[in-house]
Tab-separated table of C-alpha atoms in Angstrom:
chain	number	residue	atom	x	y	z
A	1	MET	CA	-13.029	-35.681	13.472
A	2	GLU	CA	-10.886	-36.223	16.557
A	3	ILE	CA	-7.186	-35.599	16.168
A	4	HIS	CA	-4.714	-37.126	18.639
A	5	THR	CA	-1.382	-37.273	16.843
A	6	LEU	CA	0.620	-35.059	14.512
A	7	HIS	CA	0.209	-37.721	11.839
A	8	GLU	CA	-3.591	-37.519	12.092
A	9	PHE	CA	-3.436	-33.728	12.004
A	10	MET	CA	-1.250	-33.713	8.903
A	11	LEU	CA	-3.386	-36.337	7.215
A	12	HIS	CA	-6.549	-34.364	7.892
A	13	THR	CA	-5.233	-30.954	6.858
A	14	LYS	CA	-3.316	-32.221	3.817
A	15	ASN	CA	-6.373	-34.111	2.560
A	16	ILE	CA	-8.440	-30.928	2.554
A	17	THR	CA	-5.588	-28.785	1.193
A	18	TYR	CA	-4.962	-31.119	-1.751
A	19	LEU	CA	-8.669	-31.174	-2.629
A	20	LEU	CA	-8.785	-27.361	-2.440
A	21	MET	CA	-5.622	-27.114	-4.547
A	22	GLY	CA	-7.167	-29.241	-7.302
A	23	ALA	CA	-10.330	-27.133	-7.262
A	24	THR	CA	-8.195	-23.951	-7.287
A	25	LEU	CA	-6.211	-25.052	-10.337
A	26	VAL	CA	-9.412	-25.648	-12.291
A	27	GLY	CA	-11.017	-22.512	-10.818
A	28	PHE	CA	-8.109	-20.328	-11.868
A	29	VAL	CA	-8.299	-21.432	-15.496
A	30	CYS	CA	-12.035	-20.619	-15.493
A	31	TYR	CA	-11.393	-17.280	-13.777
A	32	TRP	CA	-8.715	-16.359	-16.313
A	33	LEU	CA	-11.082	-17.198	-19.160
A	34	PHE	CA	-13.772	-15.034	-17.533
A	35	LEU	CA	-11.291	-12.180	-17.005
A	36	THR	CA	-9.909	-12.183	-20.529
A	37	GLY	CA	-13.027	-13.450	-22.327
A	38	ARG	CA	-13.750	-10.179	-24.082
A	39	ASP	CA	-10.167	-9.108	-24.808
A	40	GLU	CA	-9.309	-8.423	-28.397
A	41	LYS	CA	-7.642	-11.472	-29.890
A	42	ILE	CA	-3.967	-10.939	-30.743
A	43	ARG	CA	-3.292	-12.827	-33.970
A	44	LYS	CA	0.304	-13.990	-34.268
A	45	TYR	CA	0.042	-15.590	-37.698
B	1	MET	CA	-9.467	41.830	-9.820
B	2	HIS	CA	-6.358	39.681	-9.595
B	3	ASP	CA	-6.205	40.199	-5.826
B	4	ALA	CA	-9.823	39.218	-5.450
B	5	ASN	CA	-9.221	36.024	-7.426
B	6	THR	CA	-6.175	35.155	-5.321
B	7	LYS	CA	-8.154	35.811	-2.151
B	8	ASN	CA	-10.982	33.540	-3.324
B	9	GLY	CA	-8.435	30.906	-4.353
B	10	LEU	CA	-6.813	30.895	-0.913
B	11	PHE	CA	-9.935	30.772	1.225
B	12	THR	CA	-11.681	27.829	-0.360
B	13	PRO	CA	-13.454	25.305	1.934
B	14	GLY	CA	-10.752	22.727	1.122
B	15	ASN	CA	-7.918	25.081	2.057
B	16	ILE	CA	-9.627	26.164	5.285
B	17	ILE	CA	-10.160	22.536	6.392
B	18	THR	CA	-6.547	21.742	5.471
B	19	ALA	CA	-5.295	24.727	7.490
B	20	ILE	CA	-7.331	23.683	10.552
B	21	ILE	CA	-6.037	20.081	10.367
B	22	LEU	CA	-2.444	21.281	9.960
B	23	ALA	CA	-2.810	23.696	12.895
B	24	VAL	CA	-4.282	21.006	15.200
B	25	GLY	CA	-1.580	18.582	14.024
B	26	ALA	CA	1.148	21.105	14.859
B	27	VAL	CA	-0.243	21.526	18.397
B	28	ILE	CA	-0.395	17.732	18.958
B	29	THR	CA	3.154	17.439	17.596
B	30	PHE	CA	4.319	20.030	20.105
B	31	ILE	CA	2.584	18.206	22.984
B	32	ARG	CA	4.013	14.827	21.898
B	33	PHE	CA	7.609	16.030	21.699
B	34	THR	CA	7.503	18.131	24.879
B	35	GLN	CA	5.363	15.977	27.205
B	36	GLY	CA	6.116	12.467	25.941
B	37	ILE	CA	4.223	9.682	24.201
B	38	GLY	CA	1.910	9.050	27.183
B	39	ALA	CA	0.376	12.515	26.861
B	40	VAL	CA	-1.100	11.874	23.432
B	41	THR	CA	-1.641	8.086	23.167
B	42	ASN	CA	-3.417	5.179	24.828
B	43	LEU	CA	-0.407	2.921	24.292
B	44	SER	CA	0.648	0.557	27.073
B	45	ASP	CA	2.974	-2.386	27.722
B	46	ASN	CA	0.206	-4.679	26.451
B	47	ASN	CA	-0.349	-2.557	23.359
B	48	PRO	CA	2.926	-0.844	22.468
B	49	TRP	CA	1.961	-0.495	18.793
B	50	GLY	CA	-1.144	1.539	18.013
B	51	ILE	CA	-2.568	3.155	14.900
B	52	TRP	CA	0.679	5.011	14.202
B	53	ILE	CA	2.151	1.602	13.363
B	54	GLY	CA	-1.078	-0.066	12.151
B	55	PHE	CA	-2.173	2.761	9.879
B	56	ASP	CA	0.665	5.220	9.240
B	57	LEU	CA	3.363	2.581	8.805
B	58	LEU	CA	1.750	-0.710	7.737
B	59	CYS	CA	-0.929	0.859	5.520
B	60	GLY	CA	1.399	3.656	4.378
B	61	VAL	CA	4.079	1.265	3.150
B	62	ALA	CA	1.562	-1.093	1.496
B	63	LEU	CA	-0.331	1.708	-0.254
B	64	ALA	CA	2.938	3.233	-1.476
B	65	ALA	CA	3.668	0.002	-3.369
B	66	GLY	CA	2.324	1.598	-6.546
B	67	GLY	CA	5.843	2.919	-7.167
B	68	TYR	CA	7.567	-0.420	-7.601
B	69	VAL	CA	4.541	-2.058	-9.270
B	70	THR	CA	4.206	0.638	-11.944
B	71	SER	CA	7.910	1.181	-12.633
B	72	ALA	CA	8.482	-2.596	-12.819
B	73	SER	CA	5.625	-3.083	-15.282
B	74	CYS	CA	6.871	-0.211	-17.451
B	75	TYR	CA	10.669	-0.541	-17.329
B	76	LEU	CA	11.237	-4.219	-16.443
B	77	PHE	CA	8.319	-5.885	-18.239
B	78	GLY	CA	8.403	-3.403	-21.121
B	79	MET	CA	4.751	-2.336	-20.829
B	80	LYS	CA	5.405	1.167	-22.127
B	81	ARG	CA	1.685	1.826	-22.424
B	82	TYR	CA	1.735	2.466	-18.653
B	83	HIS	CA	4.503	5.065	-18.908
B	84	SER	CA	2.291	8.029	-18.063
B	85	ALA	CA	1.322	6.353	-14.764
B	86	VAL	CA	4.937	5.991	-13.599
B	87	ARG	CA	5.609	9.533	-12.408
B	88	PRO	CA	2.384	9.980	-10.422
B	89	ALA	CA	2.953	6.544	-8.863
B	90	ILE	CA	6.596	7.274	-8.002
B	91	THR	CA	5.581	10.658	-6.542
B	92	THR	CA	2.927	9.030	-4.344
B	93	ALA	CA	5.344	6.274	-3.310
B	94	PHE	CA	8.099	8.751	-2.459
B	95	LEU	CA	5.739	10.906	-0.402
B	96	GLY	CA	4.195	7.805	1.183
B	97	TYR	CA	7.560	6.486	2.365
B	98	PHE	CA	8.830	9.906	3.380
B	99	PHE	CA	5.815	10.477	5.606
B	100	VAL	CA	6.035	6.922	6.962
B	101	VAL	CA	9.447	7.954	8.291
B	102	VAL	CA	7.997	11.247	9.579
B	103	ALA	CA	5.194	9.337	11.332
B	104	LEU	CA	7.712	6.927	12.827
B	105	HIS	CA	9.278	9.845	14.693
B	106	TYR	CA	6.062	10.227	16.694
B	107	ASP	CA	6.433	6.646	17.899
B	108	LEU	CA	10.197	6.701	18.469
B	109	GLY	CA	10.358	10.175	19.970
B	110	HIS	CA	14.083	10.709	19.371
B	111	PRO	CA	14.433	12.148	15.851
B	112	LEU	CA	18.183	12.561	16.183
B	113	ARG	CA	18.570	8.861	16.966
B	114	LEU	CA	16.837	7.669	13.807
B	115	PRO	CA	20.128	6.588	12.149
B	116	TYR	CA	21.270	4.678	15.289
B	117	PRO	CA	20.123	1.229	14.034
B	118	LEU	CA	22.143	1.752	10.856
B	119	VAL	CA	25.326	3.391	12.122
B	120	TYR	CA	25.600	2.905	15.883
B	121	SER	CA	23.899	-0.248	17.117
B	122	GLN	CA	23.036	-2.697	14.351
B	123	GLY	CA	20.632	-5.422	15.447
B	124	THR	CA	21.423	-7.667	12.529
B	125	THR	CA	19.246	-10.529	13.815
B	126	SER	CA	16.159	-8.312	14.062
B	127	LEU	CA	13.505	-8.022	11.378
B	128	LEU	CA	13.071	-4.388	12.385
B	129	PHE	CA	16.712	-3.812	11.427
B	130	GLU	CA	16.020	-5.223	7.971
B	131	VAL	CA	12.841	-3.153	7.633
B	132	GLY	CA	14.719	-0.022	8.731
B	133	LEU	CA	17.602	-0.676	6.352
B	134	CYS	CA	15.257	-1.394	3.424
B	135	VAL	CA	12.988	1.595	4.054
B	136	ALA	CA	15.990	3.939	4.376
B	137	THR	CA	17.536	2.591	1.166
B	138	TYR	CA	14.253	2.475	-0.736
B	139	LEU	CA	13.357	6.015	0.308
B	140	THR	CA	16.695	7.120	-1.166
B	141	VAL	CA	15.991	5.115	-4.348
B	142	LEU	CA	12.513	6.661	-4.618
B	143	PHE	CA	13.914	10.139	-4.136
B	144	VAL	CA	16.372	9.607	-6.996
B	145	GLU	CA	13.627	8.019	-9.164
B	146	TRP	CA	11.346	10.977	-8.481
B	147	SER	CA	14.039	13.667	-8.820
B	148	PRO	CA	13.882	14.052	-12.669
B	149	ALA	CA	10.470	15.735	-12.246
B	150	ALA	CA	11.977	18.293	-9.846
B	151	LEU	CA	15.139	18.700	-11.944
B	152	GLU	CA	13.098	19.365	-15.097
B	153	TRP	CA	11.069	21.920	-13.152
B	154	LEU	CA	14.265	23.578	-11.909
B	155	GLY	CA	15.835	23.453	-15.380
B	156	LEU	CA	18.866	21.391	-14.277
B	157	ARG	CA	19.198	19.501	-17.545
B	158	LYS	CA	22.648	17.930	-17.039
B	159	ILE	CA	21.937	16.334	-13.654
B	160	ARG	CA	18.510	15.273	-14.874
B	161	ASN	CA	20.027	13.478	-17.876
B	162	VAL	CA	22.454	11.588	-15.621
B	163	VAL	CA	19.671	10.528	-13.221
B	164	VAL	CA	17.402	9.333	-16.058
B	165	LYS	CA	20.174	6.967	-17.188
B	166	LEU	CA	19.935	5.241	-13.779
B	167	THR	CA	16.223	4.438	-14.213
B	168	LEU	CA	16.571	0.720	-14.973
B	169	MET	CA	19.015	0.092	-12.119
B	170	LEU	CA	16.837	2.041	-9.684
B	171	THR	CA	13.750	0.091	-10.751
B	172	ILE	CA	15.523	-3.206	-10.083
B	173	PHE	CA	16.666	-1.915	-6.681
B	174	GLY	CA	13.104	-0.804	-5.972
B	175	VAL	CA	11.610	-4.225	-6.706
B	176	VAL	CA	14.256	-6.082	-4.670
B	177	LEU	CA	13.979	-3.735	-1.671
B	178	SER	CA	10.160	-3.758	-1.766
B	179	THR	CA	10.061	-7.562	-1.894
B	180	LEU	CA	12.257	-7.618	1.197
B	181	HIS	CA	10.595	-5.081	3.443
B	182	GLN	CA	6.940	-5.518	2.405
B	183	SER	CA	7.222	-9.164	3.445
B	184	SER	CA	9.285	-8.360	6.536
B	185	LEU	CA	6.513	-6.132	7.866
B	186	GLY	CA	4.311	-9.238	7.923
B	187	ALA	CA	7.135	-11.274	9.388
B	188	LEU	CA	7.254	-8.906	12.391
B	189	PHE	CA	4.098	-10.598	13.679
B	190	LEU	CA	5.560	-14.118	13.456
B	191	ILE	CA	7.032	-13.523	16.889
B	192	ALA	CA	3.567	-13.314	18.469
B	193	PRO	CA	1.668	-16.540	17.683
B	194	GLY	CA	0.024	-16.443	21.094
B	195	LYS	CA	-1.204	-12.868	20.708
B	196	LEU	CA	-2.514	-12.813	17.137
B	197	HIS	CA	-5.811	-14.593	16.438
B	198	PRO	CA	-5.239	-17.955	14.641
B	199	LEU	CA	-7.325	-16.847	11.635
B	200	TRP	CA	-4.816	-14.075	10.938
B	201	TYR	CA	-1.680	-15.677	12.329
B	202	SER	CA	0.173	-17.758	9.783
B	203	SER	CA	3.726	-18.780	9.045
B	204	PHE	CA	2.962	-17.354	5.590
B	205	LEU	CA	2.316	-13.813	6.910
B	206	PRO	CA	5.343	-12.430	4.988
B	207	VAL	CA	3.935	-13.902	1.751
B	208	PHE	CA	0.466	-12.500	2.491
B	209	PHE	CA	1.875	-9.033	3.160
B	210	PHE	CA	3.933	-9.048	-0.021
B	211	ILE	CA	1.142	-10.286	-2.295
B	212	SER	CA	-1.382	-7.893	-0.775
B	213	SER	CA	1.114	-5.040	-1.283
B	214	MET	CA	0.943	-5.721	-5.041
B	215	VAL	CA	-2.853	-5.378	-4.885
B	216	ALA	CA	-2.434	-2.208	-2.814
B	217	GLY	CA	-0.023	-0.745	-5.355
B	218	LEU	CA	-2.173	-1.573	-8.374
B	219	SER	CA	-5.344	-0.328	-6.686
B	220	MET	CA	-3.748	2.851	-5.393
B	221	VAL	CA	-2.617	3.788	-8.904
B	222	ILE	CA	-6.245	3.469	-10.091
B	223	PHE	CA	-7.690	5.191	-6.985
B	224	GLU	CA	-5.148	8.012	-7.046
B	225	GLY	CA	-5.707	8.426	-10.808
B	226	THR	CA	-9.430	8.857	-10.104
B	227	LEU	CA	-8.728	11.614	-7.569
B	228	ALA	CA	-6.193	13.276	-9.879
B	229	HIS	CA	-8.710	13.253	-12.746
B	230	ALA	CA	-11.267	14.913	-10.453
B	231	GLY	CA	-8.957	17.601	-9.027
B	232	LEU	CA	-6.033	18.038	-11.411
B	233	HIS	CA	-7.560	17.208	-14.784
B	234	HIS	CA	-6.324	20.516	-16.228
B	235	LYS	CA	-2.724	19.526	-15.465
B	236	MET	CA	-2.848	16.361	-17.572
B	237	ASP	CA	-1.500	16.351	-21.106
B	238	GLU	CA	-2.960	14.507	-24.078
B	239	THR	CA	-0.727	11.449	-23.624
B	240	HIS	CA	-1.729	11.068	-19.987
B	241	LEU	CA	-5.426	11.351	-20.794
B	242	LYS	CA	-5.108	8.946	-23.734
B	243	GLU	CA	-3.277	6.298	-21.693
B	244	ALA	CA	-5.496	6.627	-18.593
B	245	GLU	CA	-8.094	4.115	-19.785
B	246	GLY	CA	-5.447	1.508	-20.589
B	247	VAL	CA	-3.873	1.981	-17.149
B	248	VAL	CA	-7.232	1.524	-15.387
B	249	PHE	CA	-8.165	-1.643	-17.298
B	250	GLY	CA	-4.648	-3.100	-17.360
B	251	PHE	CA	-4.035	-2.572	-13.642
B	252	GLY	CA	-7.621	-3.616	-12.861
B	253	LYS	CA	-7.106	-6.928	-14.639
B	254	ALA	CA	-3.816	-7.560	-12.806
B	255	ALA	CA	-5.345	-6.607	-9.440
B	256	SER	CA	-8.298	-8.929	-10.045
B	257	PHE	CA	-6.033	-11.899	-10.756
B	258	VAL	CA	-3.676	-11.204	-7.831
B	259	LEU	CA	-6.649	-10.737	-5.462
B	260	ALA	CA	-8.069	-14.081	-6.588
B	261	GLY	CA	-4.698	-15.710	-5.895
B	262	TYR	CA	-4.543	-13.997	-2.508
B	263	PHE	CA	-8.032	-15.281	-1.640
B	264	PHE	CA	-7.051	-18.838	-2.465
B	265	ILE	CA	-3.747	-18.877	-0.570
B	266	LYS	CA	-5.535	-17.465	2.484
B	267	THR	CA	-8.075	-20.301	2.180
B	268	MET	CA	-5.217	-22.814	1.865
B	269	ASP	CA	-3.750	-21.377	5.058
B	270	ILE	CA	-7.009	-21.944	6.951
B	271	ALA	CA	-7.014	-25.533	5.675
B	272	MET	CA	-3.366	-26.198	6.559
B	273	ASP	CA	-3.719	-24.826	10.102
B	274	ASN	CA	-7.153	-26.486	10.515
B	275	ASP	CA	-8.706	-23.195	11.623
B	276	TRP	CA	-12.191	-23.943	10.266
B	277	ALA	CA	-13.803	-24.031	13.711
B	278	TYR	CA	-12.846	-20.393	14.357
B	279	LEU	CA	-14.976	-19.284	11.400
B	280	ALA	CA	-18.104	-19.920	13.477
B	281	THR	CA	-17.033	-17.338	16.107
B	282	GLY	CA	-17.360	-13.533	16.162
B	283	TYR	CA	-13.779	-13.121	14.949
B	284	GLY	CA	-14.588	-15.680	12.233
B	285	ALA	CA	-17.491	-13.539	11.035
B	286	TRP	CA	-15.185	-10.502	10.855
B	287	PHE	CA	-12.582	-12.596	9.022
B	288	LEU	CA	-15.237	-13.620	6.483
B	289	VAL	CA	-16.220	-9.955	6.040
B	290	GLU	CA	-12.573	-9.184	5.237
B	291	MET	CA	-12.193	-12.127	2.871
B	292	PHE	CA	-15.472	-11.783	0.970
B	293	GLY	CA	-16.149	-8.052	1.305
B	294	PHE	CA	-12.634	-6.756	0.745
B	295	VAL	CA	-10.888	-9.508	-1.238
B	296	ALA	CA	-13.401	-11.592	-3.235
B	297	LEU	CA	-15.768	-8.678	-3.958
B	298	PRO	CA	-13.144	-6.264	-5.368
B	299	SER	CA	-11.601	-9.132	-7.335
B	300	PHE	CA	-14.973	-9.872	-8.940
B	301	LEU	CA	-15.804	-6.177	-9.464
B	302	TYR	CA	-12.419	-5.654	-11.132
B	303	ALA	CA	-13.017	-8.648	-13.424
B	304	LEU	CA	-16.522	-7.497	-14.283
B	305	GLY	CA	-15.350	-3.926	-14.886
B	306	VAL	CA	-12.538	-5.075	-17.177
B	307	ARG	CA	-14.850	-7.423	-19.127
B	308	GLU	CA	-17.537	-4.775	-19.557
B	309	ARG	CA	-14.962	-1.979	-20.173
B	310	ASN	CA	-16.667	-0.111	-17.317
B	311	MET	CA	-14.247	2.457	-15.817
B	312	THR	CA	-16.599	3.354	-12.942
B	313	LEU	CA	-16.846	-0.262	-11.806
B	314	VAL	CA	-13.051	-0.668	-11.839
B	315	ARG	CA	-12.664	2.544	-9.853
B	316	VAL	CA	-15.265	1.392	-7.294
B	317	ALA	CA	-13.369	-1.913	-7.040
B	318	SER	CA	-10.145	-0.003	-6.356
B	319	ILE	CA	-11.804	1.751	-3.384
B	320	PHE	CA	-12.859	-1.624	-1.932
B	321	ALA	CA	-9.365	-3.040	-2.520
B	322	VAL	CA	-7.640	-0.069	-0.847
B	323	LEU	CA	-10.065	-0.290	2.098
B	324	GLY	CA	-9.365	-4.019	2.208
B	325	ILE	CA	-5.648	-3.405	2.689
B	326	VAL	CA	-6.410	-0.985	5.540
B	327	VAL	CA	-8.828	-3.487	7.122
B	328	ASN	CA	-6.271	-6.304	6.832
B	329	ARG	CA	-3.419	-4.296	8.372
B	330	PHE	CA	-5.720	-3.089	11.170
B	331	ASN	CA	-6.831	-6.659	11.824
B	332	VAL	CA	-3.302	-8.020	12.023
B	333	SER	CA	-1.827	-5.208	14.113
B	334	LEU	CA	-4.771	-4.065	16.240
B	335	ILE	CA	-8.140	-5.832	16.085
B	336	ALA	CA	-7.038	-9.479	16.113
B	337	PHE	CA	-3.930	-8.653	18.140
B	338	ASN	CA	-4.177	-9.371	21.886
B	339	TRP	CA	-7.565	-10.949	21.174
B	340	ASN	CA	-7.322	-12.976	24.394
B	341	LEU	CA	-7.063	-9.922	26.623
B	342	PRO	CA	-10.145	-8.750	28.594
B	343	ALA	CA	-11.977	-5.835	26.997
B	344	ALA	CA	-10.674	-3.395	29.637
B	345	ASP	CA	-7.072	-4.071	28.587
B	346	ARG	CA	-7.712	-3.768	24.858
B	347	TYR	CA	-6.393	-0.799	22.925
B	348	PHE	CA	-8.460	1.986	21.456
B	349	PRO	CA	-6.626	4.991	20.009
B	350	HIS	CA	-6.603	8.353	21.801
B	351	TRP	CA	-8.190	11.112	19.717
B	352	MET	CA	-4.777	12.760	19.414
B	353	GLU	CA	-3.346	9.569	17.861
B	354	ILE	CA	-6.077	9.746	15.231
B	355	GLY	CA	-5.321	13.478	14.912
B	356	VAL	CA	-1.682	12.773	14.084
B	357	SER	CA	-2.675	10.182	11.438
B	358	VAL	CA	-5.123	12.641	9.827
B	359	PHE	CA	-2.384	15.308	10.021
B	360	ILE	CA	0.076	13.029	8.193
B	361	VAL	CA	-2.438	12.110	5.445
B	362	THR	CA	-3.286	15.806	4.994
B	363	LEU	CA	0.414	16.641	4.691
B	364	ILE	CA	0.820	13.980	1.970
B	365	ILE	CA	-2.140	15.359	-0.005
B	366	THR	CA	-0.948	18.954	0.410
B	367	VAL	CA	2.609	18.193	-0.727
B	368	TYR	CA	1.343	16.009	-3.620
B	369	ARG	CA	-0.864	18.857	-4.773
B	370	PHE	CA	2.043	21.293	-4.505
B	371	ILE	CA	4.238	18.987	-6.613
B	372	ALA	CA	1.592	18.013	-9.182
B	373	THR	CA	0.555	21.609	-9.852
B	374	ARG	CA	4.138	22.754	-10.421
B	375	MET	CA	6.279	19.883	-11.656
B	376	PRO	CA	5.864	17.693	-14.755
B	377	VAL	CA	4.182	14.758	-13.028
B	378	LEU	CA	0.853	14.492	-14.829
B	379	TYR	CA	2.254	15.860	-18.069
B	380	GLU	CA	5.529	15.662	-19.980
B	381	HIS	CA	7.782	18.695	-19.807
B	382	PRO	CA	7.736	20.305	-23.302
B	383	GLU	CA	11.563	20.253	-23.443
B	384	TYR	CA	11.774	16.534	-22.593
B	385	LYS	CA	8.990	15.021	-24.687
B	386	ASP	CA	9.574	11.254	-25.073
B	387	ALA	CA	13.050	11.726	-23.584
B	388	HIS	CA	12.606	9.249	-20.715
């Protein structure tokens, strides 16, 4: 993709960053579940 | 019989190697302070900062972060199950910072002028001023935090009891000061966007340095614990041994999560600066080695080790994480710095520079061993059980 203006640069980089951010949010939940999957459950009731 | 034992104890292979390193280090120190910095380094106007800054200072400060990480988790977040890890971590942090200042003398060359930036000529707009101020203050804080171990050893009960009452305040100071100067060390490189390779240069360098310092601190506590268990197991009391597993898995879990976060914000940075094209170059390949070999891999190994309750795996992960911090600081300050210069003008350390760094590390280990074998660091003093 050719970039000529700051607007095009921002559009391009923000597009990718927002997609990565969405994937990261989902990925982090999965990672946390993997990390704590075998922890002993703390019952609070 | 006693004499023979003492003789055998003194002339062990470890002690002989240590003595040789210390002797060579003393000679290099003499040459540096009598014949100038040019006699022992390959530094130049193009490369004024070498491994004494890249390794001794940047790595030293990051790897000493275990002090604020451990004391914060125990005293601020109330995780008392990590209490036995606090003193070894504070001792390492105190020695780490102390020898960072010692190493800085080799670069500055005027030991008597060390307080000048604080008392004579304050450069209040300089990041180095802030780093200097923070390191000086934090070293004092660490000394006071560490002092109860020495005071218990010396039997100075009254002073010790006063100092212990300051623990919470000192911990808060420690966290604030560490947040400031760990990030400022990264911020030092913001002034050189044209010299640092785009894959490593970022306006978020202070954030990267601070977050990676947390990983360094957590990993160093695990790594140092491994070494202490191998060499000073007999000095550990029952509480320390009982809590060791919890420290390894607890810190391993935290390090895994922080490393994963670090990996993702570094990826975000590549996306925001549109640096993707650089990944296909030689520097890009090295960047990927750093990111996958020393960030993603230890993060995954930590997670796997914690899930499987595998101490060995977590300890292996800590080695990768500690190496990763060293690789990152070397990349930012040396390897990816001045990347545009022709090979002939690039910096490679003089053997005496490496000698001084080895000398400093050996001094840290020697002093740590001296302290840990005499003072209540790995065990609780019988007269102060559960009193802190």
